[in-house]
PDB file of C-alpha atoms and ligand atoms in Angstrom:
ATOM      1  CA  MET A   9     102.126 101.372  88.875  1.00  0.00           C
ATOM      2  CA  ASP A  10     100.886 105.523  90.029  1.00  0.00           C
ATOM      3  CA  ALA A  11     103.127 106.453  92.953  1.00  0.00           C
ATOM      4  CA  THR A  12     102.807 110.514  93.089  1.00  0.00           C
ATOM      5  CA  VAL A  13     100.550 109.845  96.534  1.00  0.00           C
ATOM      6  CA  ASP A  14     100.810 111.335  99.041  1.00  0.00           C
ATOM      7  CA  GLN A  15     104.474 109.059 101.117  1.00  0.00           C
ATOM      8  CA  HIS A  16     102.812 107.630 103.789  1.00  0.00           C
ATOM      9  CA  ASP A  17     105.315 105.107 106.321  1.00  0.00           C
ATOM     10  CA  GLY A  18     107.781 105.307 103.975  1.00  0.00           C
ATOM     11  CA  TYR A  19     107.843 104.710  99.890  1.00  0.00           C
ATOM     12  CA  ARG A  20     103.823 104.611  99.210  1.00  0.00           C
ATOM     13  CA  PHE A  21     102.481 103.523  95.090  1.00  0.00           C
ATOM     14  CA  VAL A  22      99.390 102.341  94.213  1.00  0.00           C
ATOM     15  CA  TYR A  23      98.965  99.700  91.591  1.00  0.00           C
ATOM     16  CA  LEU A  24      96.199 100.002  89.364  1.00  0.00           C
ATOM     17  CA  LEU A  25      95.455  96.471  87.421  1.00  0.00           C
ATOM     18  CA  PRO A  26      92.482  96.603  84.756  1.00  0.00           C
ATOM     19  CA  PHE A  27      90.499  93.288  84.655  1.00  0.00           C
ATOM     20  CA  SER A  28      87.790  94.817  82.274  1.00  0.00           C
ATOM     21  CA  ALA A  29      86.319  97.736  80.683  1.00  0.00           C
ATOM     22  CA  ASP A  30      84.329  97.651  84.132  1.00  0.00           C
ATOM     23  CA  THR A  31      86.806  95.931  87.495  1.00  0.00           C
ATOM     24  CA  LEU A  32      89.366  97.179  88.647  1.00  0.00           C
ATOM     25  CA  LEU A  33      92.318  96.167  90.916  1.00  0.00           C
ATOM     26  CA  VAL A  34      93.525  99.140  92.879  1.00  0.00           C
ATOM     27  CA  GLU A  35      96.645  97.786  95.985  1.00  0.00           C
ATOM     28  CA  ASP A  36      97.780 100.392  97.979  1.00  0.00           C
ATOM     29  CA  THR A  37     101.960  99.564  98.973  1.00  0.00           C
ATOM     30  CA  TYR A  38     103.930 100.594 101.655  1.00  0.00           C
ATOM     31  CA  TYR A  39     108.405  99.512 102.178  1.00  0.00           C
ATOM     32  CA  SER A  40     107.311 100.452 106.019  1.00  0.00           C
ATOM     33  CA  ASP A  41     109.626 100.493 108.424  1.00  0.00           C
ATOM     34  CA  THR A  42     106.728  97.805 110.665  1.00  0.00           C
ATOM     35  CA  PRO A  43     104.180  94.944 109.684  1.00  0.00           C
ATOM     36  CA  GLU A  44     101.338  96.732 111.477  1.00  0.00           C
ATOM     37  CA  LEU A  45      98.179  97.765 109.154  1.00  0.00           C
ATOM     38  CA  ASP A  46      95.775  99.731 109.602  1.00  0.00           C
ATOM     39  CA  ARG A  47      93.574  98.294 107.171  1.00  0.00           C
ATOM     40  CA  ALA A  48      90.302 101.271 107.739  1.00  0.00           C
ATOM     41  CA  ALA A  49      92.645 103.447 106.907  1.00  0.00           C
ATOM     42  CA  LEU A  50      94.295 101.612 103.773  1.00  0.00           C
ATOM     43  CA  ARG A  51      90.699 100.925 102.509  1.00  0.00           C
ATOM     44  CA  ASP A  52      89.778 104.622 103.287  1.00  0.00           C
ATOM     45  CA  ARG A  53      92.568 105.355 100.599  1.00  0.00           C
ATOM     46  CA  ILE A  54      91.663 103.450  98.641  1.00  0.00           C
ATOM     47  CA  GLY A  55      87.952 104.242  97.799  1.00  0.00           C
ATOM     48  CA  ASP A  56      89.848 108.406  97.833  1.00  0.00           C
ATOM     49  CA  TYR A  57      91.651 107.226  95.549  1.00  0.00           C
ATOM     50  CA  ALA A  58      88.748 105.689  93.539  1.00  0.00           C
ATOM     51  CA  ARG A  59      87.214 109.643  93.398  1.00  0.00           C
ATOM     52  CA  THR A  60      89.996 111.538  93.522  1.00  0.00           C
ATOM     53  CA  ALA A  61      90.008 109.422  89.692  1.00  0.00           C
ATOM     54  CA  GLY A  62      87.194 110.460  89.002  1.00  0.00           C
ATOM     55  CA  TRP A  63      85.163 106.295  89.285  1.00  0.00           C
ATOM     56  CA  GLY A  64      82.749 105.420  90.690  1.00  0.00           C
ATOM     57  CA  VAL A  65      82.782 102.375  92.440  1.00  0.00           C
ATOM     58  CA  HIS A  66      79.394  99.794  92.696  1.00  0.00           C
ATOM     59  CA  SER A  67      81.191  97.373  94.537  1.00  0.00           C
ATOM     60  CA  VAL A  68      83.317  96.167  96.715  1.00  0.00           C
ATOM     61  CA  GLU A  69      84.343  92.384  94.443  1.00  0.00           C
ATOM     62  CA  ARG A  70      87.123  91.386  97.206  1.00  0.00           C
ATOM     63  CA  GLU A  71      89.874  92.508  99.376  1.00  0.00           C
ATOM     64  CA  GLU A  72      92.738  91.036  99.930  1.00  0.00           C
ATOM     65  CA  GLN A  73      95.928  91.917 101.749  1.00  0.00           C
ATOM     66  CA  GLY A  74      99.186  91.326 103.792  1.00  0.00           C
ATOM     67  CA  VAL A  75     102.593  92.099 104.593  1.00  0.00           C
ATOM     68  CA  LEU A  76     105.661  90.200 102.914  1.00  0.00           C
ATOM     69  CA  ALA A  77     109.135  90.665 103.923  1.00  0.00           C
ATOM     70  CA  VAL A  78     111.992  93.161 102.413  1.00  0.00           C
ATOM     71  CA  VAL A  79     115.734  91.419 103.404  1.00  0.00           C
ATOM     72  CA  LEU A  80     118.581  93.290 104.643  1.00  0.00           C
ATOM     73  CA  GLY A  81     120.082  90.908 105.785  1.00  0.00           C
ATOM     74  CA  GLY A  82     120.579  88.148 108.075  1.00  0.00           C
ATOM     75  CA  ASP A  83     122.126  84.076 108.600  1.00  0.00           C
ATOM     76  CA  PHE A  84     121.311  82.225 106.210  1.00  0.00           C
ATOM     77  CA  ASP A  85     121.791  78.922 107.872  1.00  0.00           C
ATOM     78  CA  ALA A  86     121.053  79.462 110.637  1.00  0.00           C
ATOM     79  CA  TYR A  87     117.411  80.300 109.671  1.00  0.00           C
ATOM     80  CA  TRP A  88     117.021  76.783 107.243  1.00  0.00           C
ATOM     81  CA  ARG A  89     118.021  74.664 110.469  1.00  0.00           C
ATOM     82  CA  SER A  90     115.450  76.954 112.895  1.00  0.00           C
ATOM     83  CA  THR A  91     113.015  74.907 111.102  1.00  0.00           C
ATOM     84  CA  GLY A  92     114.835  71.689 111.072  1.00  0.00           C
ATOM     85  CA  LYS A  93     115.795  69.927 108.842  1.00  0.00           C
ATOM     86  CA  VAL A  94     113.217  69.100 106.212  1.00  0.00           C
ATOM     87  CA  ALA A  95     112.505  69.544 102.984  1.00  0.00           C
ATOM     88  CA  LYS A  96     111.214  73.426 102.416  1.00  0.00           C
ATOM     89  CA  ALA A  97     109.462  75.750  99.727  1.00  0.00           C
ATOM     90  CA  GLY A  98     108.217  79.002  99.088  1.00  0.00           C
ATOM     91  CA  VAL A  99     108.383  81.478 101.193  1.00  0.00           C
ATOM     92  CA  ARG A 100     109.794  79.161 103.765  1.00  0.00           C
ATOM     93  CA  ALA A 101     113.442  77.791 102.025  1.00  0.00           C
ATOM     94  CA  GLY A 102     113.491  82.006 101.640  1.00  0.00           C
ATOM     95  CA  LEU A 103     112.490  81.954  98.493  1.00  0.00           C
ATOM     96  CA  PHE A 104     111.626  85.309  97.062  1.00  0.00           C
ATOM     97  CA  HIS A 105     112.763  88.548  96.452  1.00  0.00           C
ATOM     98  CA  PRO A 106     114.605  90.869  98.678  1.00  0.00           C
ATOM     99  CA  THR A 107     112.900  93.331  98.165  1.00  0.00           C
ATOM    100  CA  THR A 108     109.656  93.159  95.805  1.00  0.00           C
ATOM    101  CA  GLY A 109     108.677  90.267  98.408  1.00  0.00           C
ATOM    102  CA  TYR A 110     107.284  88.699  95.464  1.00  0.00           C
ATOM    103  CA  SER A 111     107.864  84.520  95.479  1.00  0.00           C
ATOM    104  CA  PHE A 112     106.024  83.886  91.796  1.00  0.00           C
ATOM    105  CA  PRO A 113     108.844  83.093  89.436  1.00  0.00           C
ATOM    106  CA  ASP A 114     110.593  81.563  92.017  1.00  0.00           C
ATOM    107  CA  ALA A 115     107.573  79.109  92.910  1.00  0.00           C
ATOM    108  CA  VAL A 116     108.130  78.650  88.626  1.00  0.00           C
ATOM    109  CA  ARG A 117     111.719  77.407  88.747  1.00  0.00           C
ATOM    110  CA  PHE A 118     111.270  75.662  92.164  1.00  0.00           C
ATOM    111  CA  ALA A 119     108.156  73.845  90.826  1.00  0.00           C
ATOM    112  CA  HIS A 120     110.762  73.108  87.854  1.00  0.00           C
ATOM    113  CA  LEU A 121     113.473  71.324  89.932  1.00  0.00           C
ATOM    114  CA  ILE A 122     111.340  69.240  91.415  1.00  0.00           C
ATOM    115  CA  ALA A 123     109.699  67.953  88.610  1.00  0.00           C
ATOM    116  CA  ASP A 124     113.533  67.300  87.652  1.00  0.00           C
ATOM    117  CA  ALA A 125     114.178  65.528  90.050  1.00  0.00           C
ATOM    118  CA  ASN A 126     114.678  61.924  90.496  1.00  0.00           C
ATOM    119  CA  ASP A 127     114.768  61.120  94.172  1.00  0.00           C
ATOM    120  CA  LEU A 128     111.915  62.155  95.611  1.00  0.00           C
ATOM    121  CA  SER A 129     112.917  60.583  98.948  1.00  0.00           C
ATOM    122  CA  GLY A 130     112.185  63.055 102.299  1.00  0.00           C
ATOM    123  CA  ALA A 131     117.004  63.035 102.752  1.00  0.00           C
ATOM    124  CA  ALA A 132     117.243  63.654  98.573  1.00  0.00           C
ATOM    125  CA  LEU A 133     114.258  67.021  98.846  1.00  0.00           C
ATOM    126  CA  HIS A 134     115.640  68.305 101.777  1.00  0.00           C
ATOM    127  CA  ASP A 135     119.418  68.129  99.983  1.00  0.00           C
ATOM    128  CA  LEU A 136     117.837  69.554  96.808  1.00  0.00           C
ATOM    129  CA  THR A 137     115.739  72.210  97.875  1.00  0.00           C
ATOM    130  CA  HIS A 138     118.461  73.374 100.423  1.00  0.00           C
ATOM    131  CA  ALA A 139     120.999  73.672  97.783  1.00  0.00           C
ATOM    132  CA  HIS A 140     119.012  75.717  95.100  1.00  0.00           C
ATOM    133  CA  ALA A 141     117.646  78.240  98.474  1.00  0.00           C
ATOM    134  CA  ALA A 142     121.543  78.305  99.966  1.00  0.00           C
ATOM    135  CA  ARG A 143     122.374  79.321  96.498  1.00  0.00           C
ATOM    136  CA  THR A 144     119.592  81.307  95.128  1.00  0.00           C
ATOM    137  CA  TRP A 145     120.414  82.899  98.851  1.00  0.00           C
ATOM    138  CA  ALA A 146     123.880  83.940  98.542  1.00  0.00           C
ATOM    139  CA  GLU A 147     123.235  84.827  94.649  1.00  0.00           C
ATOM    140  CA  ARG A 148     120.286  87.697  96.339  1.00  0.00           C
ATOM    141  CA  LYS A 149     123.274  89.610  98.515  1.00  0.00           C
ATOM    142  CA  PHE A 150     122.834  92.716  95.605  1.00  0.00           C
ATOM    143  CA  TYR A 151     119.135  92.914  96.770  1.00  0.00           C
ATOM    144  CA  ARG A 152     119.796  92.657 100.011  1.00  0.00           C
ATOM    145  CA  MET A 153     122.398  95.649  99.770  1.00  0.00           C
ATOM    146  CA  LEU A 154     119.553  97.896  98.020  1.00  0.00           C
ATOM    147  CA  ASP A 155     117.030  97.290 100.901  1.00  0.00           C
ATOM    148  CA  LEU A 156     120.237  98.564 102.995  1.00  0.00           C
ATOM    149  CA  MET A 157     119.930 101.171 101.706  1.00  0.00           C
ATOM    150  CA  LEU A 158     116.417 101.916 101.272  1.00  0.00           C
ATOM    151  CA  PHE A 159     116.062 101.834 104.532  1.00  0.00           C
ATOM    152  CA  LYS A 160     118.814 102.458 106.546  1.00  0.00           C
ATOM    153  CA  ALA A 161     120.642 105.102 104.419  1.00  0.00           C
ATOM    154  CA  ALA A 162     117.743 106.777 102.929  1.00  0.00           C
ATOM    155  CA  GLU A 163     114.109 108.355 105.777  1.00  0.00           C
ATOM    156  CA  PRO A 164     111.155 106.687 105.485  1.00  0.00           C
ATOM    157  CA  ALA A 165     109.442 109.935 103.734  1.00  0.00           C
ATOM    158  CA  GLU A 166     113.087 110.395 100.898  1.00  0.00           C
ATOM    159  CA  ARG A 167     112.504 106.423  99.641  1.00  0.00           C
ATOM    160  CA  TYR A 168     110.272 107.394  97.206  1.00  0.00           C
ATOM    161  CA  ARG A 169     113.303 109.362  95.369  1.00  0.00           C
ATOM    162  CA  VAL A 170     116.184 105.748  95.303  1.00  0.00           C
ATOM    163  CA  LEU A 171     112.641 103.938  93.648  1.00  0.00           C
ATOM    164  CA  GLU A 172     112.235 106.893  91.144  1.00  0.00           C
ATOM    165  CA  ARG A 173     115.643 106.965  90.198  1.00  0.00           C
ATOM    166  CA  PHE A 174     115.037 103.089  89.366  1.00  0.00           C
ATOM    167  CA  TYR A 175     112.376 103.608  86.880  1.00  0.00           C
ATOM    168  CA  THR A 176     113.748 105.366  85.177  1.00  0.00           C
ATOM    169  CA  LEU A 177     116.430 102.872  83.354  1.00  0.00           C
ATOM    170  CA  ARG A 178     115.628 100.834  80.353  1.00  0.00           C
ATOM    171  CA  PRO A 179     112.379  98.693  80.490  1.00  0.00           C
ATOM    172  CA  GLY A 180     114.765  95.511  80.254  1.00  0.00           C
ATOM    173  CA  LEU A 181     116.712  95.943  82.939  1.00  0.00           C
ATOM    174  CA  VAL A 182     113.794  96.595  85.312  1.00  0.00           C
ATOM    175  CA  SER A 183     112.076  93.255  83.613  1.00  0.00           C
ATOM    176  CA  ARG A 184     115.682  91.239  84.853  1.00  0.00           C
ATOM    177  CA  PHE A 185     115.796  93.168  88.515  1.00  0.00           C
ATOM    178  CA  TYR A 186     112.199  92.292  88.923  1.00  0.00           C
ATOM    179  CA  ALA A 187     113.381  88.292  87.811  1.00  0.00           C
ATOM    180  CA  ALA A 188     116.313  88.485  90.047  1.00  0.00           C
ATOM    181  CA  ARG A 189     118.562  88.652  86.835  1.00  0.00           C
ATOM    182  CA  SER A 190     120.233  91.402  86.800  1.00  0.00           C
ATOM    183  CA  THR A 191     123.663  91.182  85.010  1.00  0.00           C
ATOM    184  CA  THR A 192     126.746  92.972  86.190  1.00  0.00           C
ATOM    185  CA  LEU A 193     125.854  95.551  83.978  1.00  0.00           C
ATOM    186  CA  ASP A 194     122.394  96.003  85.742  1.00  0.00           C
ATOM    187  CA  LYS A 195     124.008  96.200  88.614  1.00  0.00           C
ATOM    188  CA  MET A 196     125.838  98.982  87.695  1.00  0.00           C
ATOM    189  CA  ARG A 197     123.629 101.193  86.259  1.00  0.00           C
ATOM    190  CA  VAL A 198     121.211 100.504  89.291  1.00  0.00           C
ATOM    191  CA  LEU A 199     124.337 102.535  90.808  1.00  0.00           C
ATOM    192  CA  ALA A 200     125.614 104.479  89.062  1.00  0.00           C
ATOM    193  CA  GLY A 201     125.069 108.006  89.777  1.00  0.00           C
ATOM    194  CA  ARG A 202     124.801 110.536  92.145  1.00  0.00           C
ATOM    195  CA  PRO A 203     122.897 107.940  95.293  1.00  0.00           C
ATOM    196  CA  PRO A 204     119.223 109.660  95.837  1.00  0.00           C
ATOM    197  CA  VAL A 205     120.726 108.961  99.587  1.00  0.00           C
ATOM    198  CA  PRO A 206     122.676 110.387 102.354  1.00  0.00           C
ATOM    199  CA  ILE A 207     126.158 109.767 101.324  1.00  0.00           C
ATOM    200  CA  GLY A 208     127.754 108.922 105.203  1.00  0.00           C
ATOM    201  CA  ARG A 209     123.658 106.974 106.438  1.00  0.00           C
ATOM    202  CA  ALA A 210     124.380 104.785 102.919  1.00  0.00           C
ATOM    203  CA  ILE A 211     127.973 103.742 104.145  1.00  0.00           C
ATOM    204  CA  GLN A 212     127.342 103.147 107.626  1.00  0.00           C
ATOM    205  CA  ALA A 213     124.405 101.260 106.384  1.00  0.00           C
ATOM    206  CA  LEU A 214     126.758  99.172 104.785  1.00  0.00           C
ATOM    207  CA  LYS A 215     129.264  98.729 107.348  1.00  0.00           C
ATOM    208  CA  ASP A 216     126.782  98.085 109.959  1.00  0.00           C
ATOM    209  CA  ALA A 217     125.799  94.925 107.798  1.00  0.00           C
ATOM    210  CA  SER A 218     129.167  93.213 107.181  1.00  0.00           C
TER     211      SER A 218
HETATM  212  C1  FAD B  25      98.290  91.744  98.758  1.00  0.00           C
HETATM  213  C2  FAD B  25      99.365  90.807  98.769  1.00  0.00           C
HETATM  214  C3  FAD B  25      99.187  90.978  97.396  1.00  0.00           C
HETATM  215  C4  FAD B  25     100.831  89.574  96.583  1.00  0.00           C
HETATM  216  N1  FAD B  25     101.146  90.406  95.289  1.00  0.00           N
HETATM  217  C5  FAD B  25     102.303  89.430  94.435  1.00  0.00           C
HETATM  218  C6  FAD B  25     102.560  88.876  93.429  1.00  0.00           C
HETATM  219  O1  FAD B  25     102.465  90.772  92.489  1.00  0.00           O
HETATM  220  N2  FAD B  25     103.480  88.336  93.021  1.00  0.00           N
HETATM  221  C7  FAD B  25     103.631  87.845  93.442  1.00  0.00           C
HETATM  222  O2  FAD B  25     105.158  86.913  93.377  1.00  0.00           O
HETATM  223  N3  FAD B  25     103.988  88.269  94.994  1.00  0.00           N
HETATM  224  C8  FAD B  25     102.520  88.727  95.452  1.00  0.00           C
HETATM  225  N4  FAD B  25     102.038  88.449  96.626  1.00  0.00           N
HETATM  226  C9  FAD B  25     103.640  87.315  97.567  1.00  0.00           C
HETATM  227  C10 FAD B  25     102.649  85.422  97.576  1.00  0.00           C
HETATM  228  O3  FAD B  25     101.575  86.089  97.060  1.00  0.00           O
HETATM  229  C11 FAD B  25     103.656  85.235  98.240  1.00  0.00           C
HETATM  230  O4  FAD B  25     105.235  85.134  98.620  1.00  0.00           O
HETATM  231  C12 FAD B  25     103.217  83.481  98.088  1.00  0.00           C
HETATM  232  O5  FAD B  25     101.784  82.917  98.651  1.00  0.00           O
HETATM  233  C13 FAD B  25     103.664  82.941  99.613  1.00  0.00           C
HETATM  234  O6  FAD B  25     103.812  81.210  98.693  1.00  0.00           O
HETATM  235  P1  FAD B  25     104.093  79.782  99.292  1.00  0.00           P
HETATM  236  O7  FAD B  25     103.011  78.596  99.414  1.00  0.00           O
HETATM  237  O8  FAD B  25     105.634  80.487  99.736  1.00  0.00           O
HETATM  238  O9  FAD B  25     103.475  80.722 101.303  1.00  0.00           O
HETATM  239  P2  FAD B  25     101.941  80.731 100.879  1.00  0.00           P
HETATM  240  O10 FAD B  25     100.548  80.711 100.407  1.00  0.00           O
HETATM  241  O11 FAD B  25     101.440  81.343 102.872  1.00  0.00           O
HETATM  242  O12 FAD B  25     100.675  79.423 101.233  1.00  0.00           O
HETATM  243  C14 FAD B  25     101.867  78.466 102.626  1.00  0.00           C
HETATM  244  C15 FAD B  25     100.365  77.315 103.085  1.00  0.00           C
HETATM  245  O13 FAD B  25     101.219  76.036 104.086  1.00  0.00           O
HETATM  246  C16 FAD B  25      99.854  76.324 104.951  1.00  0.00           C
HETATM  247  N5  FAD B  25     101.578  75.903 106.330  1.00  0.00           N
HETATM  248  C17 FAD B  25     101.830  76.470 106.764  1.00  0.00           C
HETATM  249  N6  FAD B  25     101.452  75.779 107.825  1.00  0.00           N
HETATM  250  C18 FAD B  25     101.352  74.562 107.646  1.00  0.00           C
HETATM  251  C19 FAD B  25     101.702  73.084 109.151  1.00  0.00           C
HETATM  252  N7  FAD B  25     102.066  73.498 109.886  1.00  0.00           N
HETATM  253  N8  FAD B  25     101.028  72.504 108.036  1.00  0.00           N
HETATM  254  C20 FAD B  25     100.500  72.554 106.951  1.00  0.00           C
HETATM  255  N9  FAD B  25      99.659  73.870 105.691  1.00  0.00           N
HETATM  256  C21 FAD B  25     100.844  74.500 106.909  1.00  0.00           C
HETATM  257  C22 FAD B  25      99.516  77.479 104.863  1.00  0.00           C
HETATM  258  O14 FAD B  25      98.210  77.586 105.594  1.00  0.00           O
HETATM  259  C23 FAD B  25      99.324  77.806 103.594  1.00  0.00           C
HETATM  260  O15 FAD B  25      98.387  77.633 103.468  1.00  0.00           O
HETATM  261  C24 FAD B  25     101.823  89.172  97.100  1.00  0.00           C
HETATM  262  C25 FAD B  25     101.414  88.842  98.596  1.00  0.00           C
HETATM  263  C26 FAD B  25     100.002  89.841  99.039  1.00  0.00           C
HETATM  264  C27 FAD B  25      99.935  89.544 100.102  1.00  0.00           C
END
């Protein structure tokens, strides 16, 4: 994870995942205010990144793009009703990490939930999935509050400062954060110290949200 790159359009980092000795995933990520994607500019930046690193690109095996939600707040019950009284799963059920937008750990938990269910009728699945999603939403207030800090208190070009400190914390804490299983102590550690955002704007962001 390389966040030493130019900070265009909010917090930006490049993920590098080697698949083999000569195949590498290069992922360019932005914590942006808008869902717009300039595919040509992103393609150029990924190419520039590889060239600057000294890697000759023989071929592009696959490309993927998308926009994931970072959740600052909202009315869960109104959202659930807006898509009808049917069982819901995945991102549609709000089952993703509010800060990373990733849904894989939730997908695994959800698969276990369904595999353990006795009653697979439509009504029972609605009630089961609603209860699970509502509980998950309620448990994740902390992450939504952090997102508010990131988006409302920090200037886009300064967003990286919030994450810069976060990634100096212990690997176990970072893992639990990604799994949305932060302990109370983890949460205190994430918030401890001099805030990397202006305190006045942070208080205002929290006030606006409540
Ligand atoms: C570039 C990128 C990188 C990512 N990296 C990660 C990562 O590292 N880790 C991680 O956990 N997540 C990652 N994500 C997020 C993850 O891919 C998504 O959260 C996940 O795919 C959502 O799964 P889903 O099943 O909820 O929804 P989807 O994958 O969107 O599946 C919903 C399906 O329902 C179908 N559908 C929609 N409407 C209807 C309808 N009316 N009738 C029938 N079918 C319908 C759609 O066609 C689609 O196939 C990444 C996403 C992107 C774009």
